[in-house]
PDB file of C-alpha atoms in Angstrom:
ATOM      1  CA  MET A  22     -33.599 -22.621 -14.825  1.00  0.00           C
ATOM      2  CA  ARG A  23     -35.135 -22.904 -17.963  1.00  0.00           C
ATOM      3  CA  LEU A  24     -38.636 -23.037 -16.269  1.00  0.00           C
ATOM      4  CA  ARG A  25     -42.315 -24.024 -16.698  1.00  0.00           C
ATOM      5  CA  TYR A  26     -45.755 -24.704 -15.272  1.00  0.00           C
ATOM      6  CA  GLY A  27     -47.510 -28.052 -15.327  1.00  0.00           C
ATOM      7  CA  ILE A  28     -48.696 -29.777 -18.536  1.00  0.00           C
ATOM      8  CA  PRO A  29     -50.622 -32.964 -19.226  1.00  0.00           C
ATOM      9  CA  LEU A  30     -49.306 -35.944 -21.143  1.00  0.00           C
ATOM     10  CA  VAL A  31     -48.903 -35.583 -24.886  1.00  0.00           C
ATOM     11  CA  ALA A  32     -49.612 -38.759 -26.893  1.00  0.00           C
ATOM     12  CA  LEU A  33     -46.637 -41.020 -27.508  1.00  0.00           C
ATOM     13  CA  ALA A  34     -45.714 -42.638 -30.792  1.00  0.00           C
ATOM     14  CA  ALA A  35     -43.740 -45.405 -29.095  1.00  0.00           C
ATOM     15  CA  THR A  36     -43.088 -46.805 -25.639  1.00  0.00           C
ATOM     16  CA  LEU A  37     -39.849 -46.491 -23.690  1.00  0.00           C
ATOM     17  CA  ALA A  38     -37.008 -48.672 -24.853  1.00  0.00           C
ATOM     18  CA  LEU A  39     -36.135 -51.695 -22.717  1.00  0.00           C
ATOM     19  CA  SER A  40     -33.101 -49.806 -21.417  1.00  0.00           C
ATOM     20  CA  GLY A  41     -35.467 -47.320 -19.807  1.00  0.00           C
ATOM     21  CA  CYS A  42     -34.123 -44.453 -21.907  1.00  0.00           C
ATOM     22  CA  VAL A  43     -36.331 -41.462 -22.578  1.00  0.00           C
ATOM     23  CA  ASN A  44     -36.114 -40.503 -26.242  1.00  0.00           C
ATOM     24  CA  ASN A  45     -37.707 -37.234 -27.317  1.00  0.00           C
ATOM     25  CA  THR A  46     -38.027 -38.420 -30.929  1.00  0.00           C
ATOM     26  CA  THR A  47     -40.759 -40.856 -29.863  1.00  0.00           C
ATOM     27  CA  VAL A  48     -43.137 -38.002 -29.066  1.00  0.00           C
ATOM     28  CA  THR A  49     -46.049 -37.248 -31.351  1.00  0.00           C
ATOM     29  CA  ALA A  50     -47.168 -33.625 -31.479  1.00  0.00           C
ATOM     30  CA  PRO A  51     -50.842 -32.863 -30.830  1.00  0.00           C
ATOM     31  CA  SER A  52     -52.939 -33.054 -33.975  1.00  0.00           C
ATOM     32  CA  GLY A  53     -54.405 -29.993 -35.612  1.00  0.00           C
ATOM     33  CA  LYS A  54     -52.845 -26.814 -36.951  1.00  0.00           C
ATOM     34  CA  VAL A  55     -53.385 -23.296 -35.647  1.00  0.00           C
ATOM     35  CA  ASP A  56     -53.557 -20.539 -38.274  1.00  0.00           C
ATOM     36  CA  THR A  57     -50.467 -18.354 -37.696  1.00  0.00           C
ATOM     37  CA  GLY A  58     -51.862 -15.380 -39.599  1.00  0.00           C
ATOM     38  CA  THR A  59     -50.133 -13.234 -42.199  1.00  0.00           C
ATOM     39  CA  LYS A  60     -47.555 -10.474 -42.393  1.00  0.00           C
ATOM     40  CA  ASP A  61     -48.351  -7.205 -40.645  1.00  0.00           C
ATOM     41  CA  ALA A  62     -46.503  -4.402 -42.441  1.00  0.00           C
ATOM     42  CA  THR A  63     -46.474  -2.181 -39.361  1.00  0.00           C
ATOM     43  CA  LEU A  64     -44.809  -4.916 -37.302  1.00  0.00           C
ATOM     44  CA  ALA A  65     -42.402  -5.854 -40.102  1.00  0.00           C
ATOM     45  CA  ALA A  66     -41.219  -2.230 -40.266  1.00  0.00           C
ATOM     46  CA  LEU A  67     -39.826  -2.625 -36.728  1.00  0.00           C
ATOM     47  CA  LEU A  68     -37.282  -5.280 -37.770  1.00  0.00           C
ATOM     48  CA  PRO A  69     -33.547  -4.528 -37.953  1.00  0.00           C
ATOM     49  CA  ALA A  70     -32.562  -3.787 -41.556  1.00  0.00           C
ATOM     50  CA  ALA A  71     -30.346  -6.877 -41.907  1.00  0.00           C
ATOM     51  CA  ILE A  72     -33.123  -9.273 -40.900  1.00  0.00           C
ATOM     52  CA  ALA A  73     -35.728  -7.497 -43.006  1.00  0.00           C
ATOM     53  CA  SER A  74     -33.392  -7.656 -46.005  1.00  0.00           C
ATOM     54  CA  SER A  75     -32.553 -11.342 -45.611  1.00  0.00           C
ATOM     55  CA  GLY A  76     -36.126 -12.369 -44.906  1.00  0.00           C
ATOM     56  CA  THR A  77     -34.916 -14.871 -42.331  1.00  0.00           C
ATOM     57  CA  VAL A  78     -34.227 -14.936 -38.608  1.00  0.00           C
ATOM     58  CA  GLN A  79     -31.597 -17.326 -37.234  1.00  0.00           C
ATOM     59  CA  VAL A  80     -32.899 -19.071 -34.126  1.00  0.00           C
ATOM     60  CA  GLY A  81     -30.820 -21.123 -31.688  1.00  0.00           C
ATOM     61  CA  VAL A  82     -32.764 -23.938 -30.025  1.00  0.00           C
ATOM     62  CA  ASP A  83     -31.792 -26.827 -27.751  1.00  0.00           C
ATOM     63  CA  ALA A  84     -34.268 -29.426 -28.979  1.00  0.00           C
ATOM     64  CA  THR A  85     -34.056 -31.811 -26.004  1.00  0.00           C
ATOM     65  CA  TYR A  86     -36.844 -30.260 -23.926  1.00  0.00           C
ATOM     66  CA  ALA A  87     -40.118 -31.940 -24.866  1.00  0.00           C
ATOM     67  CA  PRO A  88     -42.786 -30.734 -25.174  1.00  0.00           C
ATOM     68  CA  ASN A  89     -41.434 -27.161 -25.279  1.00  0.00           C
ATOM     69  CA  GLU A  90     -38.869 -27.718 -27.993  1.00  0.00           C
ATOM     70  CA  TYR A  91     -37.664 -31.100 -29.239  1.00  0.00           C
ATOM     71  CA  LYS A  92     -36.992 -33.086 -32.434  1.00  0.00           C
ATOM     72  CA  ASP A  93     -39.473 -35.043 -34.471  1.00  0.00           C
ATOM     73  CA  ALA A  94     -38.530 -38.353 -36.099  1.00  0.00           C
ATOM     74  CA  ASN A  95     -36.814 -36.455 -38.931  1.00  0.00           C
ATOM     75  CA  GLY A  96     -34.714 -34.285 -36.640  1.00  0.00           C
ATOM     76  CA  LYS A  97     -36.842 -31.181 -37.175  1.00  0.00           C
ATOM     77  CA  ALA A  98     -37.399 -28.837 -34.217  1.00  0.00           C
ATOM     78  CA  ILE A  99     -41.002 -28.909 -32.996  1.00  0.00           C
ATOM     79  CA  GLY A 100     -42.904 -28.069 -29.807  1.00  0.00           C
ATOM     80  CA  TRP A 101     -45.171 -25.340 -28.492  1.00  0.00           C
ATOM     81  CA  ASP A 102     -42.292 -22.846 -28.294  1.00  0.00           C
ATOM     82  CA  ILE A 103     -41.678 -23.494 -31.990  1.00  0.00           C
ATOM     83  CA  ASP A 104     -45.368 -23.052 -32.835  1.00  0.00           C
ATOM     84  CA  LEU A 105     -45.451 -19.718 -31.006  1.00  0.00           C
ATOM     85  CA  PHE A 106     -42.352 -18.438 -32.765  1.00  0.00           C
ATOM     86  CA  ASP A 107     -43.668 -19.591 -36.141  1.00  0.00           C
ATOM     87  CA  ALA A 108     -46.738 -17.419 -35.543  1.00  0.00           C
ATOM     88  CA  VAL A 109     -44.637 -14.433 -34.458  1.00  0.00           C
ATOM     89  CA  SER A 110     -42.368 -14.832 -37.488  1.00  0.00           C
ATOM     90  CA  ALA A 111     -45.398 -14.947 -39.793  1.00  0.00           C
ATOM     91  CA  ARG A 112     -46.587 -11.603 -38.437  1.00  0.00           C
ATOM     92  CA  LEU A 113     -43.132 -10.128 -39.030  1.00  0.00           C
ATOM     93  CA  GLY A 114     -42.955 -11.570 -42.533  1.00  0.00           C
ATOM     94  CA  VAL A 115     -39.730 -13.526 -41.969  1.00  0.00           C
ATOM     95  CA  LYS A 116     -38.827 -17.215 -42.083  1.00  0.00           C
ATOM     96  CA  PRO A 117     -37.395 -18.685 -38.872  1.00  0.00           C
ATOM     97  CA  VAL A 118     -34.355 -20.921 -39.401  1.00  0.00           C
ATOM     98  CA  TYR A 119     -34.021 -23.240 -36.397  1.00  0.00           C
ATOM     99  CA  ASN A 120     -30.415 -24.094 -35.545  1.00  0.00           C
ATOM    100  CA  ILE A 121     -30.104 -27.051 -33.139  1.00  0.00           C
ATOM    101  CA  ALA A 122     -27.536 -26.163 -30.467  1.00  0.00           C
ATOM    102  CA  GLY A 123     -26.511 -27.018 -26.914  1.00  0.00           C
ATOM    103  CA  PHE A 124     -28.442 -24.956 -24.385  1.00  0.00           C
ATOM    104  CA  ASP A 125     -25.369 -23.328 -22.841  1.00  0.00           C
ATOM    105  CA  THR A 126     -24.022 -22.304 -26.279  1.00  0.00           C
ATOM    106  CA  ILE A 127     -27.061 -20.313 -27.380  1.00  0.00           C
ATOM    107  CA  ILE A 128     -26.513 -17.033 -25.521  1.00  0.00           C
ATOM    108  CA  PRO A 129     -22.806 -16.899 -26.515  1.00  0.00           C
ATOM    109  CA  ASN A 130     -23.893 -17.437 -30.122  1.00  0.00           C
ATOM    110  CA  ILE A 131     -26.323 -14.518 -29.823  1.00  0.00           C
ATOM    111  CA  THR A 132     -23.674 -12.161 -28.440  1.00  0.00           C
ATOM    112  CA  GLY A 133     -21.297 -13.554 -31.063  1.00  0.00           C
ATOM    113  CA  LYS A 134     -23.802 -12.638 -33.818  1.00  0.00           C
ATOM    114  CA  LYS A 135     -24.296 -16.207 -35.088  1.00  0.00           C
ATOM    115  CA  PHE A 136     -27.921 -16.382 -33.901  1.00  0.00           C
ATOM    116  CA  ASP A 137     -30.469 -13.572 -33.896  1.00  0.00           C
ATOM    117  CA  VAL A 138     -32.693 -15.264 -31.332  1.00  0.00           C
ATOM    118  CA  GLY A 139     -32.467 -17.838 -28.558  1.00  0.00           C
ATOM    119  CA  LEU A 140     -35.700 -19.855 -28.231  1.00  0.00           C
ATOM    120  CA  SER A 141     -35.089 -22.508 -25.632  1.00  0.00           C
ATOM    121  CA  SER A 142     -37.280 -22.060 -22.547  1.00  0.00           C
ATOM    122  CA  PHE A 143     -34.892 -19.486 -21.086  1.00  0.00           C
ATOM    123  CA  THR A 144     -35.818 -18.247 -17.651  1.00  0.00           C
ATOM    124  CA  ASP A 145     -35.310 -14.492 -17.584  1.00  0.00           C
ATOM    125  CA  THR A 146     -32.826 -13.652 -14.804  1.00  0.00           C
ATOM    126  CA  VAL A 147     -31.008 -10.463 -13.867  1.00  0.00           C
ATOM    127  CA  ASP A 148     -27.645 -12.154 -14.510  1.00  0.00           C
ATOM    128  CA  ARG A 149     -28.679 -13.280 -17.993  1.00  0.00           C
ATOM    129  CA  GLU A 150     -29.998  -9.799 -18.748  1.00  0.00           C
ATOM    130  CA  LYS A 151     -26.421  -8.531 -18.434  1.00  0.00           C
ATOM    131  CA  GLN A 152     -25.682 -10.440 -21.643  1.00  0.00           C
ATOM    132  CA  VAL A 153     -28.933 -10.351 -23.623  1.00  0.00           C
ATOM    133  CA  ASP A 154     -32.436  -8.894 -23.587  1.00  0.00           C
ATOM    134  CA  PHE A 155     -35.474 -11.108 -23.030  1.00  0.00           C
ATOM    135  CA  VAL A 156     -38.915 -10.812 -24.568  1.00  0.00           C
ATOM    136  CA  ASN A 157     -41.082 -12.377 -21.858  1.00  0.00           C
ATOM    137  CA  TYR A 158     -43.875 -14.590 -23.191  1.00  0.00           C
ATOM    138  CA  TYR A 159     -44.703 -17.249 -20.568  1.00  0.00           C
ATOM    139  CA  SER A 160     -44.536 -18.058 -16.840  1.00  0.00           C
ATOM    140  CA  ALA A 161     -43.233 -21.300 -15.297  1.00  0.00           C
ATOM    141  CA  GLY A 162     -41.661 -22.870 -12.197  1.00  0.00           C
ATOM    142  CA  ILE A 163     -39.228 -25.574 -11.017  1.00  0.00           C
ATOM    143  CA  LEU A 164     -40.380 -29.116 -10.215  1.00  0.00           C
ATOM    144  CA  TRP A 165     -38.307 -32.110  -9.081  1.00  0.00           C
ATOM    145  CA  ALA A 166     -38.867 -35.776  -9.907  1.00  0.00           C
ATOM    146  CA  SER A 167     -37.551 -38.953  -8.279  1.00  0.00           C
ATOM    147  CA  PRO A 168     -37.792 -42.685  -8.957  1.00  0.00           C
ATOM    148  CA  LYS A 169     -41.279 -44.046  -8.250  1.00  0.00           C
ATOM    149  CA  GLY A 170     -41.600 -44.915  -4.571  1.00  0.00           C
ATOM    150  CA  LYS A 171     -38.513 -42.955  -3.486  1.00  0.00           C
ATOM    151  CA  THR A 172     -39.381 -40.025  -1.210  1.00  0.00           C
ATOM    152  CA  VAL A 173     -37.285 -36.951  -2.021  1.00  0.00           C
ATOM    153  CA  ASP A 174     -37.714 -33.501  -0.466  1.00  0.00           C
ATOM    154  CA  PRO A 175     -36.172 -30.722  -2.624  1.00  0.00           C
ATOM    155  CA  ASP A 176     -35.719 -28.646   0.548  1.00  0.00           C
ATOM    156  CA  ASN A 177     -33.846 -31.450   2.318  1.00  0.00           C
ATOM    157  CA  ALA A 178     -31.696 -33.038  -0.383  1.00  0.00           C
ATOM    158  CA  CYS A 179     -28.270 -32.926   1.281  1.00  0.00           C
ATOM    159  CA  GLY A 180     -26.053 -35.759   0.067  1.00  0.00           C
ATOM    160  CA  LEU A 181     -28.337 -36.753  -2.792  1.00  0.00           C
ATOM    161  CA  LYS A 182     -27.352 -37.067  -6.451  1.00  0.00           C
ATOM    162  CA  VAL A 183     -29.489 -34.676  -8.491  1.00  0.00           C
ATOM    163  CA  ALA A 184     -29.456 -34.681 -12.302  1.00  0.00           C
ATOM    164  CA  VAL A 185     -29.761 -31.403 -14.189  1.00  0.00           C
ATOM    165  CA  GLU A 186     -29.153 -29.949 -17.641  1.00  0.00           C
ATOM    166  CA  THR A 187     -25.987 -27.849 -17.962  1.00  0.00           C
ATOM    167  CA  GLY A 188     -26.563 -24.115 -18.381  1.00  0.00           C
ATOM    168  CA  THR A 189     -30.014 -24.029 -16.821  1.00  0.00           C
ATOM    169  CA  THR A 190     -30.911 -21.922 -13.811  1.00  0.00           C
ATOM    170  CA  GLU A 191     -31.411 -25.163 -11.894  1.00  0.00           C
ATOM    171  CA  GLU A 192     -27.767 -26.055 -12.531  1.00  0.00           C
ATOM    172  CA  GLN A 193     -26.302 -22.585 -12.107  1.00  0.00           C
ATOM    173  CA  ASP A 194     -28.391 -21.147  -9.273  1.00  0.00           C
ATOM    174  CA  GLU A 195     -30.930 -23.406  -7.606  1.00  0.00           C
ATOM    175  CA  LEU A 196     -28.858 -26.518  -6.854  1.00  0.00           C
ATOM    176  CA  PRO A 197     -25.639 -24.683  -5.860  1.00  0.00           C
ATOM    177  CA  ALA A 198     -27.664 -22.558  -3.423  1.00  0.00           C
ATOM    178  CA  LYS A 199     -29.363 -25.605  -1.923  1.00  0.00           C
ATOM    179  CA  SER A 200     -26.025 -27.399  -1.671  1.00  0.00           C
ATOM    180  CA  LYS A 201     -24.415 -24.425   0.098  1.00  0.00           C
ATOM    181  CA  THR A 202     -27.234 -24.428   2.641  1.00  0.00           C
ATOM    182  CA  CYS A 203     -26.372 -28.069   3.306  1.00  0.00           C
ATOM    183  CA  THR A 204     -22.633 -27.510   3.742  1.00  0.00           C
ATOM    184  CA  ASP A 205     -23.182 -24.368   5.829  1.00  0.00           C
ATOM    185  CA  ALA A 206     -25.177 -26.558   8.211  1.00  0.00           C
ATOM    186  CA  GLY A 207     -22.389 -29.139   8.332  1.00  0.00           C
ATOM    187  CA  LYS A 208     -24.256 -31.605   6.126  1.00  0.00           C
ATOM    188  CA  ALA A 209     -23.164 -33.356   2.932  1.00  0.00           C
ATOM    189  CA  ALA A 210     -23.264 -31.347  -0.289  1.00  0.00           C
ATOM    190  CA  ILE A 211     -25.740 -32.149  -3.038  1.00  0.00           C
ATOM    191  CA  GLN A 212     -23.966 -34.081  -5.804  1.00  0.00           C
ATOM    192  CA  ILE A 213     -24.943 -32.158  -8.930  1.00  0.00           C
ATOM    193  CA  LEU A 214     -24.868 -34.445 -11.976  1.00  0.00           C
ATOM    194  CA  LYS A 215     -24.651 -32.254 -15.083  1.00  0.00           C
ATOM    195  CA  PHE A 216     -25.795 -33.362 -18.540  1.00  0.00           C
ATOM    196  CA  ASP A 217     -25.708 -31.700 -21.946  1.00  0.00           C
ATOM    197  CA  GLY A 218     -29.398 -32.408 -22.592  1.00  0.00           C
ATOM    198  CA  GLN A 219     -32.497 -32.691 -20.430  1.00  0.00           C
ATOM    199  CA  ASP A 220     -33.262 -36.090 -21.943  1.00  0.00           C
ATOM    200  CA  GLN A 221     -29.941 -37.360 -20.538  1.00  0.00           C
ATOM    201  CA  ALA A 222     -30.679 -35.900 -17.109  1.00  0.00           C
ATOM    202  CA  THR A 223     -34.076 -37.591 -17.079  1.00  0.00           C
ATOM    203  CA  ASN A 224     -32.525 -40.895 -18.144  1.00  0.00           C
ATOM    204  CA  ALA A 225     -30.100 -40.723 -15.219  1.00  0.00           C
ATOM    205  CA  VAL A 226     -33.044 -40.853 -12.791  1.00  0.00           C
ATOM    206  CA  VAL A 227     -34.930 -43.497 -14.761  1.00  0.00           C
ATOM    207  CA  LEU A 228     -31.819 -45.704 -14.795  1.00  0.00           C
ATOM    208  CA  GLY A 229     -31.094 -45.205 -11.092  1.00  0.00           C
ATOM    209  CA  GLN A 230     -27.921 -43.161 -11.606  1.00  0.00           C
ATOM    210  CA  ALA A 231     -29.433 -40.178  -9.765  1.00  0.00           C
ATOM    211  CA  ASP A 232     -31.781 -39.787  -6.801  1.00  0.00           C
ATOM    212  CA  ALA A 233     -33.740 -36.981  -8.437  1.00  0.00           C
ATOM    213  CA  MET A 234     -33.822 -34.431 -11.240  1.00  0.00           C
ATOM    214  CA  SER A 235     -34.644 -30.731 -11.257  1.00  0.00           C
ATOM    215  CA  ALA A 236     -36.191 -29.070 -14.321  1.00  0.00           C
ATOM    216  CA  ASP A 237     -38.923 -26.710 -15.429  1.00  0.00           C
ATOM    217  CA  SER A 238     -42.281 -27.901 -14.180  1.00  0.00           C
ATOM    218  CA  PRO A 239     -43.916 -28.800 -17.513  1.00  0.00           C
ATOM    219  CA  ILE A 240     -40.783 -30.701 -18.494  1.00  0.00           C
ATOM    220  CA  THR A 241     -40.832 -32.656 -15.234  1.00  0.00           C
ATOM    221  CA  ASP A 242     -44.562 -33.334 -15.416  1.00  0.00           C
ATOM    222  CA  TYR A 243     -44.097 -34.533 -18.984  1.00  0.00           C
ATOM    223  CA  ALA A 244     -41.146 -36.777 -18.029  1.00  0.00           C
ATOM    224  CA  VAL A 245     -43.168 -38.332 -15.207  1.00  0.00           C
ATOM    225  CA  ALA A 246     -46.110 -38.998 -17.504  1.00  0.00           C
ATOM    226  CA  LYS A 247     -43.841 -40.486 -20.163  1.00  0.00           C
ATOM    227  CA  SER A 248     -41.775 -42.678 -17.842  1.00  0.00           C
ATOM    228  CA  GLY A 249     -44.145 -45.629 -17.704  1.00  0.00           C
ATOM    229  CA  GLY A 250     -44.460 -45.399 -13.942  1.00  0.00           C
ATOM    230  CA  LYS A 251     -40.701 -45.145 -13.315  1.00  0.00           C
ATOM    231  CA  LEU A 252     -40.782 -41.520 -12.085  1.00  0.00           C
ATOM    232  CA  GLU A 253     -42.932 -39.416  -9.786  1.00  0.00           C
ATOM    233  CA  ALA A 254     -43.050 -35.719  -8.898  1.00  0.00           C
ATOM    234  CA  ALA A 255     -41.086 -34.812  -5.771  1.00  0.00           C
ATOM    235  CA  GLY A 256     -42.683 -31.923  -3.932  1.00  0.00           C
ATOM    236  CA  LYS A 257     -44.552 -29.069  -5.589  1.00  0.00           C
ATOM    237  CA  THR A 258     -43.728 -26.396  -8.175  1.00  0.00           C
ATOM    238  CA  PHE A 259     -41.735 -23.460  -6.795  1.00  0.00           C
ATOM    239  CA  GLU A 260     -39.856 -20.329  -7.898  1.00  0.00           C
ATOM    240  CA  VAL A 261     -42.289 -19.336 -10.650  1.00  0.00           C
ATOM    241  CA  ALA A 262     -40.620 -16.927 -13.089  1.00  0.00           C
ATOM    242  CA  PRO A 263     -40.944 -15.632 -16.668  1.00  0.00           C
ATOM    243  CA  TYR A 264     -39.614 -17.315 -19.796  1.00  0.00           C
ATOM    244  CA  GLY A 265     -38.014 -15.091 -22.381  1.00  0.00           C
ATOM    245  CA  VAL A 266     -36.906 -15.180 -26.002  1.00  0.00           C
ATOM    246  CA  ALA A 267     -33.283 -13.996 -25.968  1.00  0.00           C
ATOM    247  CA  VAL A 268     -31.964 -11.323 -28.362  1.00  0.00           C
ATOM    248  CA  ASP A 269     -28.801  -9.247 -28.495  1.00  0.00           C
ATOM    249  CA  LYS A 270     -28.596  -6.488 -25.908  1.00  0.00           C
ATOM    250  CA  GLY A 271     -30.288  -3.322 -27.167  1.00  0.00           C
ATOM    251  CA  SER A 272     -31.362  -4.899 -30.460  1.00  0.00           C
ATOM    252  CA  LYS A 273     -34.370  -3.475 -32.326  1.00  0.00           C
ATOM    253  CA  LEU A 274     -35.393  -7.091 -32.786  1.00  0.00           C
ATOM    254  CA  GLY A 275     -36.508  -7.241 -29.162  1.00  0.00           C
ATOM    255  CA  VAL A 276     -39.121  -4.538 -29.685  1.00  0.00           C
ATOM    256  CA  ALA A 277     -40.290  -6.136 -32.950  1.00  0.00           C
ATOM    257  CA  LEU A 278     -40.734  -9.510 -31.236  1.00  0.00           C
ATOM    258  CA  GLN A 279     -42.496  -7.936 -28.248  1.00  0.00           C
ATOM    259  CA  LYS A 280     -45.032  -6.235 -30.507  1.00  0.00           C
ATOM    260  CA  ALA A 281     -45.530  -9.354 -32.624  1.00  0.00           C
ATOM    261  CA  PHE A 282     -46.023 -11.561 -29.555  1.00  0.00           C
ATOM    262  CA  GLN A 283     -48.526  -9.047 -28.178  1.00  0.00           C
ATOM    263  CA  ALA A 284     -50.361  -9.145 -31.503  1.00  0.00           C
ATOM    264  CA  ILE A 285     -50.844 -12.919 -31.335  1.00  0.00           C
ATOM    265  CA  VAL A 286     -51.916 -12.617 -27.694  1.00  0.00           C
ATOM    266  CA  ASP A 287     -54.492  -9.973 -28.565  1.00  0.00           C
ATOM    267  CA  ASP A 288     -56.003 -11.850 -31.517  1.00  0.00           C
ATOM    268  CA  GLY A 289     -56.164 -15.230 -29.726  1.00  0.00           C
ATOM    269  CA  THR A 290     -53.545 -17.125 -31.764  1.00  0.00           C
ATOM    270  CA  TYR A 291     -51.280 -17.381 -28.694  1.00  0.00           C
ATOM    271  CA  THR A 292     -54.021 -18.951 -26.559  1.00  0.00           C
ATOM    272  CA  LYS A 293     -55.002 -21.415 -29.277  1.00  0.00           C
ATOM    273  CA  ILE A 294     -51.397 -22.649 -29.566  1.00  0.00           C
ATOM    274  CA  LEU A 295     -50.981 -23.050 -25.801  1.00  0.00           C
ATOM    275  CA  GLU A 296     -54.319 -24.850 -25.530  1.00  0.00           C
ATOM    276  CA  LYS A 297     -53.334 -27.176 -28.378  1.00  0.00           C
ATOM    277  CA  TRP A 298     -50.345 -28.326 -26.311  1.00  0.00           C
ATOM    278  CA  GLY A 299     -52.101 -28.161 -22.928  1.00  0.00           C
ATOM    279  CA  VAL A 300     -49.775 -25.520 -21.439  1.00  0.00           C
ATOM    280  CA  GLN A 301     -52.176 -22.592 -21.100  1.00  0.00           C
ATOM    281  CA  ASP A 302     -51.682 -22.361 -17.316  1.00  0.00           C
ATOM    282  CA  GLY A 303     -48.538 -20.272 -17.859  1.00  0.00           C
ATOM    283  CA  ALA A 304     -50.089 -17.841 -20.355  1.00  0.00           C
ATOM    284  CA  LEU A 305     -49.414 -14.114 -20.084  1.00  0.00           C
ATOM    285  CA  LYS A 306     -51.700 -11.263 -21.101  1.00  0.00           C
ATOM    286  CA  SER A 307     -48.968  -8.658 -21.467  1.00  0.00           C
ATOM    287  CA  ILE A 308     -45.677  -9.245 -23.290  1.00  0.00           C
ATOM    288  CA  THR A 309     -42.770  -7.392 -21.696  1.00  0.00           C
ATOM    289  CA  ILE A 310     -39.011  -7.030 -22.037  1.00  0.00           C
ATOM    290  CA  ASN A 311     -36.550  -7.869 -19.234  1.00  0.00           C
ATOM    291  CA  ALA A 312     -39.153  -8.622 -16.577  1.00  0.00           C
ATOM    292  CA  ALA A 313     -36.511  -9.899 -14.136  1.00  0.00           C
ATOM    293  CA  ALA A 314     -34.972  -6.445 -13.780  1.00  0.00           C
ATOM    294  CA  ASN A 315     -38.097  -4.409 -14.388  1.00  0.00           C
ATOM    295  CA  GLY A 316     -40.424  -6.429 -12.224  1.00  0.00           C
TER     296      GLY A 316
END
């Protein structure tokens, strides 16, 4: 997965195009600005020397995942994930530079030293922790959607075409496991339709190219609300798990981000940002590192 919990509709700046396409650039962010606070010297002292010296942190983000992270009309990365990281960066006294990238390229670009951070609704998993560390800051789940009026059961989807974003846990773990259960029982495999962006996966269902989609629950809830009645939730949210900001394995940056996230939790900035976007259901009180392995 990436992953998420449910979220209400965010206001739209435009309706769906006649083609039925879902375009993240038509989304208008909630009004109002939350004060991100100022630099905390104690927190800033935790940064790796190279980042402290440059004054910037290079962040990889797949901006196709409204309302978590997506592009505004000018191509700038926005969303509640972005707002949270802006606040964390302010406490650390660094400027975040958001690099738009494909979801499945972000972790390789962290291990390859191009990005310092991956901020893209990553679900923390034991397998991913073999490559990077995760600073856990939110909790979410998986939710399917299908065309309006089409009954789809995620636990009985043998033979169906299911759209998913490449590189997500849904694509790598959830759907292959469900498909194997089908074939082990002598039934037809699930046809996994893989797309580079979540917006494309959603479009496939809207346009009738897929029977369903699987994504993080707030993403699915948002897509349903935005679809103009073309989509509906299929089943309930399941497999709730933590989101994490990805950093290089063993990096001091992980500890700095953990402490900075905890600071905005403790002073209420974190809650104000989540409430602004309507995603407070997945809020955490304690910020941890590598929760998948450490429980």
